[in-house]
Amino acid sequence: MKLALKIPKPLFRRRSKLFRMDTTQKVLMLLLGMIGILMLLPLVYIFNHALKPFSELFIFPPNLFVRQPTLQNFTELFVVTRDSVVPATRYLFNSIVVSTVGTGAVVIVSAMCAYPLSKHPFPGHKIVFSTIVISLMFVAEAVEIPRYVIISKLGIMNTYWGHILPHLAAPVGVFLMKQFMDQLPNDLLDAAKIDGASELGIFLRIVVPITMPAVATVFILQFQSIWNDVSTSVLFMQDDAMKTFPFFLSTITQNMANSVARQTAAAAAGLLMFLPTLVIFLIFQRKVIATMAHSGIK
């Protein structure tokens, strides 16, 4: 009688999850991988497009990958425009200041508005919240005239506040934070009050840390909105030195004799417009997933 020699499977085969999947799971993984690759193609294209020399920008059919990468596009964007009335660096600086300060202000205002609506009901709080939800139906163009009148009456035209103030009222931010705060148990807040914590201490030390997924989501959404916004530069800024980078990008090829001039600078500017939102999303992506899954306290 022969004894069968049992040879152990290779270590990587025992540990890999791929070999423990059934056929359906493998097919789904393959399909999701293909979809993920397709979703990455626009990212690959915008990076390669910004590095293409002038000779490759107008090839038909267009190339996905650059053949002779160059940084001359960024040189044209910043060096060539530095002698103009308003250089590109000034527009970029304005966008960084407005987006950073504006996003932080929106997050603070949204959190402070959502907290009493969620944990300190007052007479008429349902009407207030319903009004905030209804305001989600209005597009930005519907409130441009009231915004212009308010900004003009406040005397903050051609200032950074003229960029920031129109974004402070963010119904989406209040809605997300309020829905997330509703999941916090009231017993936790009551225990903190019994221990002598003040209302501000409860808000800063308990509510805000637990609702960080919602805070990160609002931060991403508002940063993207403010960073890409052109309306405040068009409506409230007559001084070109106070306008932002998206406005500069929208006018970089205007008033030219043809649509070919400055296309290399426009390609570089397009990448610079895209990079900040990509970096912010990569930093906070896990928080966004937690918010969408309504994780709350587990």
PDB file of N, CA, C and O in Angstrom, residues 10-52:
ATOM      1  N   PRO A  10       1.664  26.150  -2.301  1.00  0.00           N
ATOM      2  CA  PRO A  10       2.552  27.306  -2.101  1.00  0.00           C
ATOM      3  C   PRO A  10       1.917  28.315  -1.161  1.00  0.00           C
ATOM      4  O   PRO A  10       0.693  28.466  -1.097  1.00  0.00           O
ATOM      5  N   LEU A  11       2.775  29.005  -0.439  1.00  0.00           N
ATOM      6  CA  LEU A  11       2.285  29.935   0.574  1.00  0.00           C
ATOM      7  C   LEU A  11       1.428  31.028  -0.034  1.00  0.00           C
ATOM      8  O   LEU A  11       0.393  31.402   0.518  1.00  0.00           O
ATOM      9  N   PHE A  12       1.831  31.528  -1.219  1.00  0.00           N
ATOM     10  CA  PHE A  12       1.081  32.633  -1.799  1.00  0.00           C
ATOM     11  C   PHE A  12      -0.304  32.178  -2.258  1.00  0.00           C
ATOM     12  O   PHE A  12      -1.247  32.954  -2.276  1.00  0.00           O
ATOM     13  N   ARG A  13      -0.437  30.882  -2.621  1.00  0.00           N
ATOM     14  CA  ARG A  13      -1.750  30.364  -3.029  1.00  0.00           C
ATOM     15  C   ARG A  13      -2.666  30.203  -1.824  1.00  0.00           C
ATOM     16  O   ARG A  13      -3.874  30.336  -1.924  1.00  0.00           O
ATOM     17  N   ARG A  14      -2.100  29.868  -0.680  1.00  0.00           N
ATOM     18  CA  ARG A  14      -2.933  29.713   0.513  1.00  0.00           C
ATOM     19  C   ARG A  14      -3.410  31.044   1.053  1.00  0.00           C
ATOM     20  O   ARG A  14      -4.489  31.150   1.587  1.00  0.00           O
ATOM     21  N   ARG A  15      -2.601  32.061   0.891  1.00  0.00           N
ATOM     22  CA  ARG A  15      -2.934  33.351   1.485  1.00  0.00           C
ATOM     23  C   ARG A  15      -3.703  34.267   0.541  1.00  0.00           C
ATOM     24  O   ARG A  15      -4.384  35.167   0.976  1.00  0.00           O
ATOM     25  N   SER A  16      -3.582  34.067  -0.745  1.00  0.00           N
ATOM     26  CA  SER A  16      -4.222  34.964  -1.692  1.00  0.00           C
ATOM     27  C   SER A  16      -5.730  34.760  -1.676  1.00  0.00           C
ATOM     28  O   SER A  16      -6.237  33.632  -1.741  1.00  0.00           O
ATOM     29  N   LYS A  17      -6.464  35.863  -1.634  1.00  0.00           N
ATOM     30  CA  LYS A  17      -7.922  35.799  -1.654  1.00  0.00           C
ATOM     31  C   LYS A  17      -8.443  35.448  -3.039  1.00  0.00           C
ATOM     32  O   LYS A  17      -9.578  34.992  -3.174  1.00  0.00           O
ATOM     33  N   LEU A  18      -7.620  35.669  -4.049  1.00  0.00           N
ATOM     34  CA  LEU A  18      -8.068  35.408  -5.408  1.00  0.00           C
ATOM     35  C   LEU A  18      -8.400  33.944  -5.620  1.00  0.00           C
ATOM     36  O   LEU A  18      -9.350  33.607  -6.331  1.00  0.00           O
ATOM     37  N   PHE A  19      -7.623  33.057  -4.979  1.00  0.00           N
ATOM     38  CA  PHE A  19      -7.839  31.624  -5.169  1.00  0.00           C
ATOM     39  C   PHE A  19      -8.999  31.105  -4.322  1.00  0.00           C
ATOM     40  O   PHE A  19      -9.420  29.964  -4.479  1.00  0.00           O
ATOM     41  N   ARG A  20      -9.513  31.924  -3.414  1.00  0.00           N
ATOM     42  CA  ARG A  20     -10.665  31.518  -2.606  1.00  0.00           C
ATOM     43  C   ARG A  20     -11.972  32.061  -3.154  1.00  0.00           C
ATOM     44  O   ARG A  20     -13.023  31.850  -2.566  1.00  0.00           O
ATOM     45  N   MET A  21     -11.925  32.784  -4.291  1.00  0.00           N
ATOM     46  CA  MET A  21     -13.129  33.340  -4.893  1.00  0.00           C
ATOM     47  C   MET A  21     -13.769  32.329  -5.833  1.00  0.00           C
ATOM     48  O   MET A  21     -13.092  31.523  -6.468  1.00  0.00           O
ATOM     49  N   ASP A  22     -15.093  32.387  -5.909  1.00  0.00           N
ATOM     50  CA  ASP A  22     -15.779  31.548  -6.879  1.00  0.00           C
ATOM     51  C   ASP A  22     -15.779  32.239  -8.243  1.00  0.00           C
ATOM     52  O   ASP A  22     -15.261  33.341  -8.409  1.00  0.00           O
ATOM     53  N   THR A  23     -16.379  31.597  -9.223  1.00  0.00           N
ATOM     54  CA  THR A  23     -16.344  32.120 -10.593  1.00  0.00           C
ATOM     55  C   THR A  23     -17.059  33.455 -10.710  1.00  0.00           C
ATOM     56  O   THR A  23     -16.593  34.381 -11.394  1.00  0.00           O
ATOM     57  N   THR A  24     -18.183  33.603 -10.025  1.00  0.00           N
ATOM     58  CA  THR A  24     -18.948  34.856 -10.092  1.00  0.00           C
ATOM     59  C   THR A  24     -18.145  36.026  -9.538  1.00  0.00           C
ATOM     60  O   THR A  24     -18.124  37.118 -10.132  1.00  0.00           O
ATOM     61  N   GLN A  25     -17.486  35.802  -8.429  1.00  0.00           N
ATOM     62  CA  GLN A  25     -16.685  36.870  -7.832  1.00  0.00           C
ATOM     63  C   GLN A  25     -15.518  37.262  -8.733  1.00  0.00           C
ATOM     64  O   GLN A  25     -15.175  38.443  -8.853  1.00  0.00           O
ATOM     65  N   LYS A  26     -14.905  36.283  -9.384  1.00  0.00           N
ATOM     66  CA  LYS A  26     -13.794  36.596 -10.290  1.00  0.00           C
ATOM     67  C   LYS A  26     -14.272  37.406 -11.495  1.00  0.00           C
ATOM     68  O   LYS A  26     -13.602  38.346 -11.939  1.00  0.00           O
ATOM     69  N   VAL A  27     -15.440  37.043 -12.017  1.00  0.00           N
ATOM     70  CA  VAL A  27     -15.981  37.787 -13.155  1.00  0.00           C
ATOM     71  C   VAL A  27     -16.305  39.218 -12.751  1.00  0.00           C
ATOM     72  O   VAL A  27     -16.013  40.172 -13.484  1.00  0.00           O
ATOM     73  N   LEU A  28     -16.909  39.384 -11.577  1.00  0.00           N
ATOM     74  CA  LEU A  28     -17.224  40.725 -11.102  1.00  0.00           C
ATOM     75  C   LEU A  28     -15.959  41.545 -10.875  1.00  0.00           C
ATOM     76  O   LEU A  28     -15.929  42.742 -11.206  1.00  0.00           O
ATOM     77  N   MET A  29     -14.937  40.916 -10.328  1.00  0.00           N
ATOM     78  CA  MET A  29     -13.675  41.634 -10.115  1.00  0.00           C
ATOM     79  C   MET A  29     -13.073  42.063 -11.448  1.00  0.00           C
ATOM     80  O   MET A  29     -12.538  43.183 -11.571  1.00  0.00           O
ATOM     81  N   LEU A  30     -13.150  41.197 -12.456  1.00  0.00           N
ATOM     82  CA  LEU A  30     -12.624  41.542 -13.775  1.00  0.00           C
ATOM     83  C   LEU A  30     -13.389  42.711 -14.380  1.00  0.00           C
ATOM     84  O   LEU A  30     -12.787  43.650 -14.928  1.00  0.00           O
ATOM     85  N   LEU A  31     -14.718  42.685 -14.259  1.00  0.00           N
ATOM     86  CA  LEU A  31     -15.539  43.772 -14.811  1.00  0.00           C
ATOM     87  C   LEU A  31     -15.268  45.087 -14.088  1.00  0.00           C
ATOM     88  O   LEU A  31     -15.136  46.146 -14.717  1.00  0.00           O
ATOM     89  N   LEU A  32     -15.180  45.030 -12.762  1.00  0.00           N
ATOM     90  CA  LEU A  32     -14.904  46.248 -11.990  1.00  0.00           C
ATOM     91  C   LEU A  32     -13.514  46.791 -12.305  1.00  0.00           C
ATOM     92  O   LEU A  32     -13.303  48.006 -12.342  1.00  0.00           O
ATOM     93  N   GLY A  33     -12.555  45.878 -12.520  1.00  0.00           N
ATOM     94  CA  GLY A  33     -11.220  46.331 -12.898  1.00  0.00           C
ATOM     95  C   GLY A  33     -11.215  47.034 -14.240  1.00  0.00           C
ATOM     96  O   GLY A  33     -10.550  48.070 -14.412  1.00  0.00           O
ATOM     97  N   MET A  34     -11.976  46.515 -15.201  1.00  0.00           N
ATOM     98  CA  MET A  34     -12.061  47.160 -16.514  1.00  0.00           C
ATOM     99  C   MET A  34     -12.739  48.523 -16.408  1.00  0.00           C
ATOM    100  O   MET A  34     -12.311  49.493 -17.058  1.00  0.00           O
ATOM    101  N   ILE A  35     -13.787  48.599 -15.604  1.00  0.00           N
ATOM    102  CA  ILE A  35     -14.464  49.893 -15.407  1.00  0.00           C
ATOM    103  C   ILE A  35     -13.525  50.891 -14.741  1.00  0.00           C
ATOM    104  O   ILE A  35     -13.493  52.078 -15.089  1.00  0.00           O
ATOM    105  N   GLY A  36     -12.740  50.410 -13.760  1.00  0.00           N
ATOM    106  CA  GLY A  36     -11.782  51.292 -13.092  1.00  0.00           C
ATOM    107  C   GLY A  36     -10.736  51.835 -14.055  1.00  0.00           C
ATOM    108  O   GLY A  36     -10.359  53.005 -13.979  1.00  0.00           O
ATOM    109  N   ILE A  37     -10.270  50.981 -14.974  1.00  0.00           N
ATOM    110  CA  ILE A  37      -9.297  51.438 -15.970  1.00  0.00           C
ATOM    111  C   ILE A  37      -9.901  52.497 -16.876  1.00  0.00           C
ATOM    112  O   ILE A  37      -9.270  53.518 -17.196  1.00  0.00           O
ATOM    113  N   LEU A  38     -11.157  52.299 -17.289  1.00  0.00           N
ATOM    114  CA  LEU A  38     -11.829  53.288 -18.131  1.00  0.00           C
ATOM    115  C   LEU A  38     -12.002  54.621 -17.402  1.00  0.00           C
ATOM    116  O   LEU A  38     -11.879  55.693 -18.002  1.00  0.00           O
ATOM    117  N   MET A  39     -12.263  54.556 -16.105  1.00  0.00           N
ATOM    118  CA  MET A  39     -12.426  55.785 -15.330  1.00  0.00           C
ATOM    119  C   MET A  39     -11.103  56.512 -15.134  1.00  0.00           C
ATOM    120  O   MET A  39     -11.085  57.728 -14.906  1.00  0.00           O
ATOM    121  N   LEU A  40      -9.999  55.782 -15.218  1.00  0.00           N
ATOM    122  CA  LEU A  40      -8.686  56.405 -15.070  1.00  0.00           C
ATOM    123  C   LEU A  40      -8.201  57.065 -16.354  1.00  0.00           C
ATOM    124  O   LEU A  40      -7.283  57.898 -16.315  1.00  0.00           O
ATOM    125  N   LEU A  41      -8.790  56.715 -17.486  1.00  0.00           N
ATOM    126  CA  LEU A  41      -8.322  57.260 -18.763  1.00  0.00           C
ATOM    127  C   LEU A  41      -8.385  58.788 -18.828  1.00  0.00           C
ATOM    128  O   LEU A  41      -7.444  59.413 -19.332  1.00  0.00           O
ATOM    129  N   PRO A  42      -9.470  59.445 -18.350  1.00  0.00           N
ATOM    130  CA  PRO A  42      -9.454  60.919 -18.374  1.00  0.00           C
ATOM    131  C   PRO A  42      -8.328  61.515 -17.544  1.00  0.00           C
ATOM    132  O   PRO A  42      -7.758  62.545 -17.917  1.00  0.00           O
ATOM    133  N   LEU A  43      -7.993  60.881 -16.418  1.00  0.00           N
ATOM    134  CA  LEU A  43      -6.893  61.377 -15.594  1.00  0.00           C
ATOM    135  C   LEU A  43      -5.568  61.244 -16.332  1.00  0.00           C
ATOM    136  O   LEU A  43      -4.732  62.161 -16.313  1.00  0.00           O
ATOM    137  N   VAL A  44      -5.377  60.089 -16.985  1.00  0.00           N
ATOM    138  CA  VAL A  44      -4.150  59.891 -17.745  1.00  0.00           C
ATOM    139  C   VAL A  44      -4.055  60.904 -18.881  1.00  0.00           C
ATOM    140  O   VAL A  44      -2.993  61.472 -19.156  1.00  0.00           O
ATOM    141  N   TYR A  45      -5.191  61.172 -19.517  1.00  0.00           N
ATOM    142  CA  TYR A  45      -5.182  62.086 -20.664  1.00  0.00           C
ATOM    143  C   TYR A  45      -4.846  63.511 -20.243  1.00  0.00           C
ATOM    144  O   TYR A  45      -4.053  64.190 -20.907  1.00  0.00           O
ATOM    145  N   ILE A  46      -5.436  63.989 -19.151  1.00  0.00           N
ATOM    146  CA  ILE A  46      -5.204  65.380 -18.767  1.00  0.00           C
ATOM    147  C   ILE A  46      -3.761  65.610 -18.335  1.00  0.00           C
ATOM    148  O   ILE A  46      -3.175  66.671 -18.596  1.00  0.00           O
ATOM    149  N   PHE A  47      -3.138  64.594 -17.701  1.00  0.00           N
ATOM    150  CA  PHE A  47      -1.727  64.727 -17.333  1.00  0.00           C
ATOM    151  C   PHE A  47      -0.848  64.724 -18.579  1.00  0.00           C
ATOM    152  O   PHE A  47       0.083  65.531 -18.691  1.00  0.00           O
ATOM    153  N   ASN A  48      -1.128  63.835 -19.511  1.00  0.00           N
ATOM    154  CA  ASN A  48      -0.330  63.774 -20.731  1.00  0.00           C
ATOM    155  C   ASN A  48      -0.572  64.984 -21.621  1.00  0.00           C
ATOM    156  O   ASN A  48       0.353  65.476 -22.274  1.00  0.00           O
ATOM    157  N   HIS A  49      -1.810  65.480 -21.639  1.00  0.00           N
ATOM    158  CA  HIS A  49      -2.136  66.632 -22.480  1.00  0.00           C
ATOM    159  C   HIS A  49      -1.368  67.877 -22.032  1.00  0.00           C
ATOM    160  O   HIS A  49      -0.956  68.685 -22.866  1.00  0.00           O
ATOM    161  N   ALA A  50      -1.186  68.026 -20.725  1.00  0.00           N
ATOM    162  CA  ALA A  50      -0.468  69.197 -20.225  1.00  0.00           C
ATOM    163  C   ALA A  50       1.017  69.152 -20.553  1.00  0.00           C
ATOM    164  O   ALA A  50       1.682  70.188 -20.538  1.00  0.00           O
ATOM    165  N   LEU A  51       1.539  67.965 -20.836  1.00  0.00           N
ATOM    166  CA  LEU A  51       2.965  67.817 -21.133  1.00  0.00           C
ATOM    167  C   LEU A  51       3.259  67.698 -22.624  1.00  0.00           C
ATOM    168  O   LEU A  51       4.402  67.509 -23.014  1.00  0.00           O
ATOM    169  N   LYS A  52       2.226  67.811 -23.456  1.00  0.00           N
ATOM    170  CA  LYS A  52       2.430  67.668 -24.892  1.00  0.00           C
ATOM    171  C   LYS A  52       3.026  68.944 -25.484  1.00  0.00           C
ATOM    172  O   LYS A  52       2.594  70.051 -25.143  1.00  0.00           O
TER     173      LYS A  52
END
